[in-house]
C-alpha cells in the first residue's frame, strides 16, 4: 500500500523529488540602489528557478536543493546583477540593489537615461502605467482599467466599452497613440468606445495637459500613449494564457499571447475572445421621460456583447537598426440598452428579456484593422524614428426601423454606417546632445477618408488632411536643472460632401402650394485651418524631490460632426446641427508638479490652470424638430482649474497605504451658457487604498490583499440637459496570489476581485447612460488566471 501511495504521489507531482531530498527557499527584496525604493517586476532567474518581484519589491524562490546557486536579476533601465548564494538552509532578508544605467540597443550603446530619469527631467506632467499595474487593476475595458490613475476618468458605455477623459476633457480632445500611430476610430460619438485589446500591453504613458506640440491636434487635453513591448531577449520563446470570468454579466474571456526571438528576428502574437451577457444594476426599474421601464431580474436588457481580437508583429534588430511591423484586428458586436434610443421600445415586438446573452436591436458592429511599422535608425549624431500606418475603422449602427416624421419605415435596420481609412506618416530626428542641448525635430502627416451609409444621416462623408512640423529643445542647465521649449505649426483642411435625404419632405410654400423636396443635409465645402502651438517649461531635481513648471498652448481642429452634422441622433434622442463657422479650439495651460519620492513615503501634487478662448460644445436650444430638441454646436470661452494629489507610504515592509484626490472646476465665461460648466465634468473624487502582502497562506504564494475605497462628491456643477448627480462611496477588494501548478515554469497568477462590495446604487456623472437615469453596475465577482510559459 505504501508503494502504491508513493507511486500516486510521484505521478501527480505533488511530492516528487522533495520526498527523497530536503529542499529550501530564499526570499528577499529588490530595491533601487540610490533611493532604496522597491522595484516591482524585476526578474530573478536561475538555472532551474524563476521569480518576479512583487508590488513591494519582495520575492521568494522555493524548492532549492542544497548547494551553490547563481541568479541573474534584471529590470529595464537598470544594470543586471549576478549573485551566487550558498544554500544549506532557508534564507530570508536578501537585499538586491540595482543601479540605474544607460540604455543599450544591441551592439550600439545609446548613452541616454533611464525612463524614470527622463520623466523626472521633463517639465511635462506624465505618469506611467506598467504591465503589473494593468494586470493588477484590469477591468472590462482599457480605460476602466486606467481610471484609478488620478486625473484620468472614463465615459462608460455599458459594461464593455469606455472612452478616456483626462482632467474633465474627453472625446477628440484626448489623443490615443499605439505603437507610435495615433489611434483613429469614431471618437466623437458619446457611445463610441476605443477599439483596443488591453491584453498584451506592457506600458502606457499618460500625458496630462496640452500635448499638441508632440502629438498634434486632438491632443489638446492629454494623451494615452500605449508603448510597444520591449524586444524579447535573444533565443527565447515565451507565452502566456489569460482566463477571465465575471459574475455580474456572466463574462467569459480568454487571451493567449506568445513571443519569441531567434538571433536578430523576433515576433509577437496574441488572440483574445470575450463573451458577456447583459449586466445587472442595483434597481428593478428605470424612469425615462416619465415612463417606467421594468427590468427583469435587475438585468439592463440588451447590453450583452462579444469581442474577437487578433494581433501579430514581426521585428528585426541588429547594429544600428530596429524595425517592427504590427498588424491587428479588433472586432466587436455590442448591444445598447434598448431605452437609450428613445421611447419606441414601448411598442417594439422584440422580447428583450428572452435571454441575457442575445444581442437585439439596437446594437453596433465595429471592426478596427491596423497595419503599421516603426523603425529606428541610429546614425552619427542622429537617431531617426519612422512611423507609417494604415487604419480602417468600420462601424455599423443598427436600430429598429421605425418611421419618423416624413421619413417612411426604413427598408432595414442599418441606421448608420461609417467607413474611415486613415493613413499616417511620422518622422522624428533626435540630434546628439551638444553643449547641453538635446534637440528633436519632426514631421507628422495624416489623411482620413470617411464614407457613410445607412438610412439615418448624422454627419456627411468627408476627407481630412493634417500636417505638422515641430522642434523642441531640452537644455541641461545643470545635471538636475533642465529647460525645455518647443514650437509647432499645423496645417489642415477638411472637405465635406453634399448629402440629400433619401425621402421627400413636405414644404408648404408661401402661395399656398405644397412641394415635395429631398432636403439637403450637407453641402460640398472646403475648410482650411492653420495654427501655432508651443510650450516652455522647467524641471528641477533636489535630492528626492522634483519640481516642474510648464506653460503650453495647444489647438484642436474642428471635426466633421461639429462643422456639418444635420440630422437626428436617435442614440441621444435629439437633433444635432453643426456650424461651418467654428474656429479651431485654442487652449492655454499652466501646469505645476511637485513630487517627493522617499524609500518609505511618496507624495505628488499637480495643480493646473486652463483657459479656452473658443471651446466647442453641443448646446441645447429651445427649438424642436419633429418633437426632438435641436442641439447646435457653438463656442464659448471657458476657464478651468484643478489638479491631483497622491500620497503613499509603506509600513512594516508589507503594508502599503495610498490616497489620491482629483478635482476639476470648469466654467463658461461667455456665450449662452455663461456661468455653467461644460458637459461631462467629473466631480471631486478621492481614492483610498490599502494592501498587505502575506508571506504565505496554505498553498498561496505571496498573497496580496487590497482594498480600494472611492469617495465621490455630489456634482452640482452641470450644464443642461445634465442633472445633478449625488455623491457616493464604493468599496472594491481584491486578492492576488501565485500557485505552483506546473513544474519548471512560472507559478499560476490568480486574481480574485469583488467590485461594489455592498451593491451600492450610484450614478457616474460621466456615464453615457447617466442622462437616462441608469445607475452603475451592481456587485461583481471576477476571477482571472494567468499562466506564463518559458
mmCIF file of C-alpha atoms in Angstrom, residues 34-35 117 120-121 478-482 539-548 593-598:
data_model
loop_
_atom_site.group_PDB
_atom_site.id
_atom_site.type_symbol
_atom_site.label_atom_id
_atom_site.label_comp_id
_atom_site.label_asym_id
_atom_site.label_seq_id
_atom_site.Cartn_x
_atom_site.Cartn_y
_atom_site.Cartn_z
ATOM 1 C CA UNK A 34 20.167 55.143 -4.937
ATOM 2 C CA UNK A 35 16.697 55.748 -3.474
ATOM 3 C CA UNK A 117 15.170 59.844 -15.034
ATOM 4 C CA UNK A 120 11.871 63.497 -13.794
ATOM 5 C CA UNK A 121 13.819 65.814 -16.119
ATOM 6 C CA UNK A 478 22.815 71.732 -14.641
ATOM 7 C CA UNK A 479 22.531 67.942 -14.196
ATOM 8 C CA UNK A 480 19.445 68.485 -12.030
ATOM 9 C CA UNK A 481 18.085 71.623 -13.723
ATOM 10 C CA UNK A 482 16.508 71.436 -17.185
ATOM 11 C CA UNK A 539 12.280 70.975 -14.085
ATOM 12 C CA UNK A 540 14.492 70.910 -11.011
ATOM 13 C CA UNK A 541 15.543 67.828 -9.052
ATOM 14 C CA UNK A 542 16.715 68.285 -5.477
ATOM 15 C CA UNK A 543 17.618 65.003 -3.827
ATOM 16 C CA UNK A 544 14.340 63.044 -3.747
ATOM 17 C CA UNK A 545 12.103 65.966 -4.729
ATOM 18 C CA UNK A 546 11.211 67.030 -8.267
ATOM 19 C CA UNK A 547 9.750 70.432 -9.176
ATOM 20 C CA UNK A 548 8.138 71.136 -12.569
ATOM 21 C CA UNK A 593 4.081 69.414 -10.309
ATOM 22 C CA UNK A 594 5.899 68.731 -7.051
ATOM 23 C CA UNK A 595 6.850 65.148 -6.297
ATOM 24 C CA UNK A 596 8.767 63.679 -3.398
ATOM 25 C CA UNK A 597 9.848 60.041 -3.517
ATOM 26 C CA UNK A 598 11.486 58.556 -0.416
#
